[in-house]
Amino acid sequence: MDTRALLESAAGGDQPAWDALVDEYSSLLWSIARAHRLSDADAADVVQTTWLKLVEHLGRIKDPDRLPGWLATTARHECLRQIRRAARERPVEGDWPEQEAPGTAVDAALLLDERDAALWRALATLSEQCRRLLRVLMATPPPSYAEVAAALDMPIGSIGPTRQRCLGRLRERVAREDLP
């Protein structure tokens, strides 16, 4: 069934049509939320709110072929709204649980945290295009190239080569950080 038919059926209350839309575009929404480095809970809120906004606008979508772009734009706006909201809700002293005494598990976790922080520092030195592309491609489940193209407004044919160049640059920076 094409997108137009799915939207019309979903607007009429057809649950299988709605489920098909959700199956088709959920990974796009999750990849956008993860590209904004939201927590799992915040990313889930963004995805859910984006679907809610689609429900509110189902009868007003004029060009169903542009639905992926509409969803991507709506998800980006929701991500930015969530980031602004989180910035206003900073924890205060005493909100953190007491940490356990250091042990082997804590040491291993600390080493992983240090490695991850160094990797994020290396990623931060890449261009904005590389950072966004690699974040979107790290989504679970991985989005299709069509979803990545819609989310990042880039041609499908350039995703693979750009990904390779970005990973090459990241490897160079990781090597400079002396990471495993």
Short mmCIF file of C-alpha atoms in Angstrom, two decimals:
data_model
loop_
_atom_site.label_atom_id
_atom_site.label_comp_id
_atom_site.label_asym_id
_atom_site.label_seq_id
_atom_site.Cartn_x
_atom_site.Cartn_y
_atom_site.Cartn_z
CA MET A 1 0.00 0.00 0.00
CA ASP A 2 1.40 3.44 -0.85
CA THR A 3 1.78 6.28 1.63
CA ARG A 4 -1.30 8.16 0.39
CA ALA A 5 -3.52 5.10 0.87
CA LEU A 6 -1.99 4.39 4.29
CA LEU A 7 -2.58 7.97 5.45
CA GLU A 8 -6.18 7.97 4.21
CA SER A 9 -6.88 4.61 5.83
CA ALA A 10 -5.22 5.64 9.09
CA ALA A 11 -7.22 8.89 9.13
CA GLY A 12 -10.33 6.73 8.81
CA GLY A 13 -9.37 4.73 11.89
CA ASP A 14 -7.74 1.72 10.18
CA GLN A 15 -5.34 0.33 12.82
CA PRO A 16 -3.35 -1.90 10.40
CA ALA A 17 -2.72 1.15 8.18
CA TRP A 18 -1.49 3.12 11.21
CA ASP A 19 0.71 0.18 12.25
CA ALA A 20 2.19 0.08 8.73
CA LEU A 21 3.06 3.79 8.94
CA VAL A 22 4.67 3.29 12.34
CA ASP A 23 6.65 0.28 11.07
CA GLU A 24 7.79 2.21 8.00
CA TYR A 25 8.99 5.39 9.69
CA SER A 26 9.84 4.59 13.33
CA SER A 27 13.50 3.96 12.65
CA LEU A 28 13.71 7.37 10.93
CA LEU A 29 12.33 9.07 14.04
CA TRP A 30 14.60 7.11 16.38
CA SER A 31 17.66 7.93 14.29
CA ILE A 32 16.86 11.64 14.44
CA ALA A 33 16.34 11.51 18.21
CA ARG A 34 19.63 9.64 18.68
CA ALA A 35 21.42 12.08 16.38
CA HIS A 36 20.52 14.75 18.93
CA ARG A 37 22.12 12.57 21.67
CA LEU A 38 18.98 12.36 23.76
CA SER A 39 18.65 9.80 26.53
CA ASP A 40 16.56 6.74 25.73
CA ALA A 41 13.64 8.14 27.72
CA ASP A 42 13.83 11.56 26.05
CA ALA A 43 14.20 9.96 22.60
CA ALA A 44 11.12 7.83 23.29
CA ASP A 45 9.22 10.98 24.28
CA VAL A 46 10.28 12.68 21.04
CA VAL A 47 9.20 9.71 18.92
CA GLN A 48 5.88 9.41 20.73
CA THR A 49 5.19 13.15 20.46
CA THR A 50 6.01 13.11 16.75
CA TRP A 51 3.49 10.31 16.18
CA LEU A 52 0.94 12.22 18.24
CA LYS A 53 1.45 15.30 16.07
CA LEU A 54 0.91 13.16 12.97
CA VAL A 55 -2.37 11.90 14.43
CA GLU A 56 -3.40 15.51 15.02
CA HIS A 57 -2.55 16.41 11.39
CA LEU A 58 -3.58 13.20 9.58
CA GLY A 59 -6.37 14.85 7.63
CA ARG A 60 -4.23 17.86 6.72
CA ILE A 61 -1.24 16.18 5.04
CA LYS A 62 -1.47 17.59 1.50
CA ASP A 63 1.41 15.72 -0.14
CA PRO A 64 1.76 12.18 1.29
CA ASP A 65 4.99 11.64 -0.67
CA ARG A 66 6.60 14.23 1.55
CA LEU A 67 5.57 12.48 4.77
CA PRO A 68 9.15 11.35 5.63
CA GLY A 69 10.33 14.97 5.44
CA TRP A 70 7.38 16.16 7.54
CA LEU A 71 8.09 13.51 10.16
CA ALA A 72 11.83 14.32 10.15
CA THR A 73 11.21 18.05 10.56
CA THR A 74 8.67 17.49 13.32
CA ALA A 75 11.05 15.11 15.13
CA ARG A 76 13.91 17.63 14.88
CA HIS A 77 11.71 20.35 16.38
CA GLU A 78 10.65 18.02 19.18
CA CYS A 79 14.31 17.13 19.87
CA LEU A 80 15.23 20.79 20.20
CA ARG A 81 12.21 21.37 22.46
CA GLN A 82 13.30 18.41 24.63
CA ILE A 83 16.88 19.72 24.83
CA ARG A 84 15.64 23.16 25.92
CA ARG A 85 13.35 21.57 28.52
CA ALA A 86 16.19 19.43 29.90
CA ALA A 87 18.45 22.49 30.20
CA ARG A 88 15.88 24.09 32.51
CA GLU A 89 15.67 21.00 34.74
CA ARG A 90 19.18 20.72 36.14
CA PRO A 91 19.71 18.57 39.22
CA VAL A 92 20.77 20.26 42.44
CA GLU A 93 23.31 19.19 45.03
CA GLY A 94 22.10 16.09 46.88
CA ASP A 95 20.03 14.70 44.01
CA TRP A 96 22.69 12.12 43.13
CA PRO A 97 22.80 8.71 44.84
CA GLU A 98 25.85 7.84 46.87
CA GLN A 99 28.43 5.90 44.89
CA GLU A 100 29.70 2.50 45.93
CA ALA A 101 33.24 1.92 47.06
CA PRO A 102 35.62 1.40 44.14
CA GLY A 103 35.98 -2.16 43.01
CA THR A 104 36.78 -4.17 39.92
CA ALA A 105 33.40 -3.53 38.28
CA VAL A 106 33.64 0.18 39.04
CA ASP A 107 37.21 0.32 37.67
CA ALA A 108 36.14 -1.40 34.46
CA ALA A 109 33.18 0.95 34.14
CA LEU A 110 35.47 3.93 34.71
CA LEU A 111 37.83 2.76 31.97
CA LEU A 112 34.91 2.30 29.59
CA ASP A 113 33.61 5.76 30.50
CA GLU A 114 37.04 7.28 29.84
CA ARG A 115 37.28 5.49 26.49
CA ASP A 116 33.78 6.62 25.54
CA ALA A 117 34.53 10.20 26.55
CA ALA A 118 37.69 10.18 24.44
CA LEU A 119 35.72 8.77 21.51
CA TRP A 120 33.09 11.52 21.88
CA ARG A 121 35.90 14.11 22.03
CA ALA A 122 37.31 12.69 18.79
CA LEU A 123 33.84 12.73 17.22
CA ALA A 124 33.39 16.36 18.28
CA THR A 125 36.41 17.35 16.17
CA LEU A 126 34.70 16.14 12.99
CA SER A 127 32.60 18.37 10.76
CA GLU A 128 28.93 18.87 11.62
CA GLN A 129 27.95 16.75 8.60
CA CYS A 130 30.12 13.84 9.77
CA ARG A 131 28.91 14.07 13.36
CA ARG A 132 25.23 14.06 12.34
CA LEU A 133 25.69 11.24 9.81
CA LEU A 134 27.58 8.98 12.21
CA ARG A 135 25.08 9.60 15.03
CA VAL A 136 22.15 8.75 12.77
CA LEU A 137 23.87 5.61 11.49
CA MET A 138 24.54 4.46 15.09
CA ALA A 139 20.80 4.12 15.74
CA THR A 140 19.36 0.79 16.83
CA PRO A 141 17.92 -0.61 14.68
CA PRO A 142 20.02 0.96 11.94
CA PRO A 143 17.94 3.16 9.64
CA SER A 144 17.76 2.51 5.91
CA TYR A 145 19.70 4.80 3.60
CA ALA A 146 16.37 6.23 2.41
CA GLU A 147 15.55 7.20 6.00
CA VAL A 148 19.02 8.66 6.52
CA ALA A 149 18.69 10.64 3.30
CA ALA A 150 15.33 12.04 4.44
CA ALA A 151 16.57 12.82 7.94
CA LEU A 152 19.76 14.58 6.83
CA ASP A 153 18.62 15.99 3.48
CA MET A 154 21.39 14.30 1.51
CA PRO A 155 21.39 12.13 -1.62
CA ILE A 156 21.25 8.39 -0.98
CA GLY A 157 24.24 7.81 -3.24
CA SER A 158 26.51 10.01 -1.15
CA ILE A 159 25.73 8.38 2.22
CA GLY A 160 28.13 5.42 1.85
CA PRO A 161 31.15 7.37 0.56
CA THR A 162 30.57 10.16 3.10
CA ARG A 163 30.27 7.57 5.88
CA GLN A 164 33.60 6.01 4.84
CA ARG A 165 35.38 9.38 4.79
CA CYS A 166 33.93 10.32 8.17
CA LEU A 167 34.91 6.99 9.74
CA GLY A 168 38.43 7.38 8.31
CA ARG A 169 38.75 10.81 9.92
CA LEU A 170 37.37 9.46 13.18
CA ARG A 171 39.90 6.60 13.13
CA GLU A 172 42.72 9.15 12.67
CA ARG A 173 41.53 11.17 15.64
CA VAL A 174 41.04 8.09 17.79
CA ALA A 175 44.59 7.01 16.96
CA ARG A 176 45.82 10.41 18.16
CA GLU A 177 43.90 9.88 21.44
CA ASP A 178 45.63 6.46 21.70
CA LEU A 179 42.36 4.58 22.19
CA PRO A 180 42.03 0.80 21.83
#
